[in-house]
Coordinates of C-alpha atoms in Angstrom, one line a residue:
X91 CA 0.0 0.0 0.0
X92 CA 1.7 3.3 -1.2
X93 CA 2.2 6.0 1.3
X94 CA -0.7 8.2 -0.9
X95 CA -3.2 5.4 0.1
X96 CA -2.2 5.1 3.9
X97 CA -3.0 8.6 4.0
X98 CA -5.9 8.2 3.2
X99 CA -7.1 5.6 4.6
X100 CA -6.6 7.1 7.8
X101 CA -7.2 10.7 7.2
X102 CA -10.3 12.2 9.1
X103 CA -12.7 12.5 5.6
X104 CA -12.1 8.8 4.6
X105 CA -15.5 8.2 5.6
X106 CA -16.9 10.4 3.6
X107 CA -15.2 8.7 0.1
X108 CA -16.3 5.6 -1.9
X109 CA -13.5 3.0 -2.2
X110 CA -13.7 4.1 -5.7
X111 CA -12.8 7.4 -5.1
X112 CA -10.0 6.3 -2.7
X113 CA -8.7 4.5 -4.9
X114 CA -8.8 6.4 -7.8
X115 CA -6.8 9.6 -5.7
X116 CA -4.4 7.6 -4.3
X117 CA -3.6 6.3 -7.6
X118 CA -3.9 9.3 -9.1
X119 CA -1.6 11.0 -6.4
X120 CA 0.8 8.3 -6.5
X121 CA 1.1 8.5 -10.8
X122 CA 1.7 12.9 -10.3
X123 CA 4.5 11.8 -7.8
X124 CA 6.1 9.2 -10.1
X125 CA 5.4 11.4 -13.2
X126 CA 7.3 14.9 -11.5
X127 CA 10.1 12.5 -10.8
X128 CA 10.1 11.1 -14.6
X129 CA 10.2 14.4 -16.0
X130 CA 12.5 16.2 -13.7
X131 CA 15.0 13.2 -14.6
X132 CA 13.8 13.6 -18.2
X133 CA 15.0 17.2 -18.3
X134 CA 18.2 16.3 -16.5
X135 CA 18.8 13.2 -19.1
X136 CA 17.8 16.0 -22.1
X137 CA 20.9 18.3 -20.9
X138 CA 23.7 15.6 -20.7
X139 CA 23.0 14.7 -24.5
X140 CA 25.2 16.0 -26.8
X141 CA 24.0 19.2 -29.0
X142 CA 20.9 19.5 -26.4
X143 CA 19.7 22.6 -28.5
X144 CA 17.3 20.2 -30.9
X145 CA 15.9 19.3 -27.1
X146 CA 14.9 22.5 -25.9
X147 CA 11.3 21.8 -26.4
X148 CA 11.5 18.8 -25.1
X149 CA 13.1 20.2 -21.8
X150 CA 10.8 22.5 -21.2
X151 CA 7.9 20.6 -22.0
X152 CA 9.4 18.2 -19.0
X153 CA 9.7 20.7 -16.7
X154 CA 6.2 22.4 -17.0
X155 CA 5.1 18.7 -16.8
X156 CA 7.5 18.3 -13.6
X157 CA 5.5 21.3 -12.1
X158 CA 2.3 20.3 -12.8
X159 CA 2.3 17.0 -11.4
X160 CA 4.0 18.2 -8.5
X161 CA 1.8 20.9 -7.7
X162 CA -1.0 18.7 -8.6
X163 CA 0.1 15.7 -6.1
X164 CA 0.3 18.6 -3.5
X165 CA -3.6 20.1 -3.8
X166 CA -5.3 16.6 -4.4
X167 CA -3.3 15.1 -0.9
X168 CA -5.2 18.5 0.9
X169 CA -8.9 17.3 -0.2
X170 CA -10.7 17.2 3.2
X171 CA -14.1 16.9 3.5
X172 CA -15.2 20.1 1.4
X173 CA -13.2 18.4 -1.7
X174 CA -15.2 20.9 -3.8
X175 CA -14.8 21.9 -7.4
X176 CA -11.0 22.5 -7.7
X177 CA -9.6 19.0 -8.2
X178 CA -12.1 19.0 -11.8
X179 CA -9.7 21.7 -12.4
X180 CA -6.9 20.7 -11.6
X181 CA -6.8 17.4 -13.0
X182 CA -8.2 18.8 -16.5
X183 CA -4.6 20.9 -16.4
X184 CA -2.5 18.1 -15.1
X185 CA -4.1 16.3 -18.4
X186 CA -3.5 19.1 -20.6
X187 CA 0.2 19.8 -19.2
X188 CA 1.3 15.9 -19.3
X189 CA -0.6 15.5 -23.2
X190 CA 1.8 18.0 -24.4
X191 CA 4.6 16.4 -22.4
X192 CA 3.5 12.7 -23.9
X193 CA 3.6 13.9 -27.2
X194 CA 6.3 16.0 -27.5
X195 CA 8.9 13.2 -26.2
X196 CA 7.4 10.5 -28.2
X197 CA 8.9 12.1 -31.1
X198 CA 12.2 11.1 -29.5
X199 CA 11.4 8.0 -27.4
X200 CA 13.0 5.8 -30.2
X201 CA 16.5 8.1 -30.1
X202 CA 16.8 8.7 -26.1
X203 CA 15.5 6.3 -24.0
X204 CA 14.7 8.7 -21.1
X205 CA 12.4 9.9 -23.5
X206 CA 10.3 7.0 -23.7
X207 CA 10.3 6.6 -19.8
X208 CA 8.9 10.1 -19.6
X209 CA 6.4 9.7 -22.0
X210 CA 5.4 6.6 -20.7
X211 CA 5.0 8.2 -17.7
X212 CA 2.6 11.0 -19.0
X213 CA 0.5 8.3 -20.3
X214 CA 0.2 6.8 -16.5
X215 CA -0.3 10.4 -14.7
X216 CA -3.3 10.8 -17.9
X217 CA -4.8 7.6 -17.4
X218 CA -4.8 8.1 -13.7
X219 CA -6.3 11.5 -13.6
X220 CA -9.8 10.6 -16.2
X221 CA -10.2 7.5 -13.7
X222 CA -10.7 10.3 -11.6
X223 CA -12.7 12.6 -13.6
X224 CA -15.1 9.9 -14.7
X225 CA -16.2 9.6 -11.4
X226 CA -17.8 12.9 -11.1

């Protein structure tokens, strides 16, 4: 059991969730972490190759993807029992932000591995984040 679903499972307001909806933020919460890792990593991995200018984009698109998730991880582990329309909101934007991400370092998965472990990722931290809105 990850440390996102100990949480909780013994926070205050766990009555008030499903075991759908536990699940489906603690998963989510857990995918944000991994995904901010990925990416920060990513970026790192994008600056030790050689001629990193054609990478720029990819970099970038990393580290707003780094943010995101991070941030993201950070609001949805503060839901309480007045959850109340944000996390729509912000899961929508970490979808958005990790799309761009996913897309943009598939066109390079094949050349730099770290590439395809950060796109990979994206894919997770999307997946993760409509299980959540599809329970709304």
């Amino acid at each position: 059991m990850s440390h996102a679903r100990q949480a909780l499972v013994v926070h205050p307001a766990a009555p008030d969730m499903t075991e759908a909806q536990r699940t489906a933020l603690s998963e989510c919460i857990d995918a944000a972490l991994a995904c901010s890792q990925a990416c920060t990593t990513g970026a790192d991995s994008c600056l030790e190759e050689p001629g990193v200018g054609h990478l720029t984009q990819v970099i970038r698109a990393q580290l707003n993807c780094a943010a995101i998730c991070s941030a993201s991880a950070q609001i949805l582990s503060r839901f309480g029992s007045d959850f109340g329309p944000t996390p729509a909101s912000v899961l929508r934007a970490l979808d958005d932000v990790s799309a761009l991400c996913e897309d943009v370092c598939r066109v390079y998965a094949g050349a730099y591995p770290h590439c395809r472990v950060t796109a990979d990722s994206c894919t997770r931290v999307r997946a993760a984040a409509t299980a959540m809105l599809a329970l709304d």
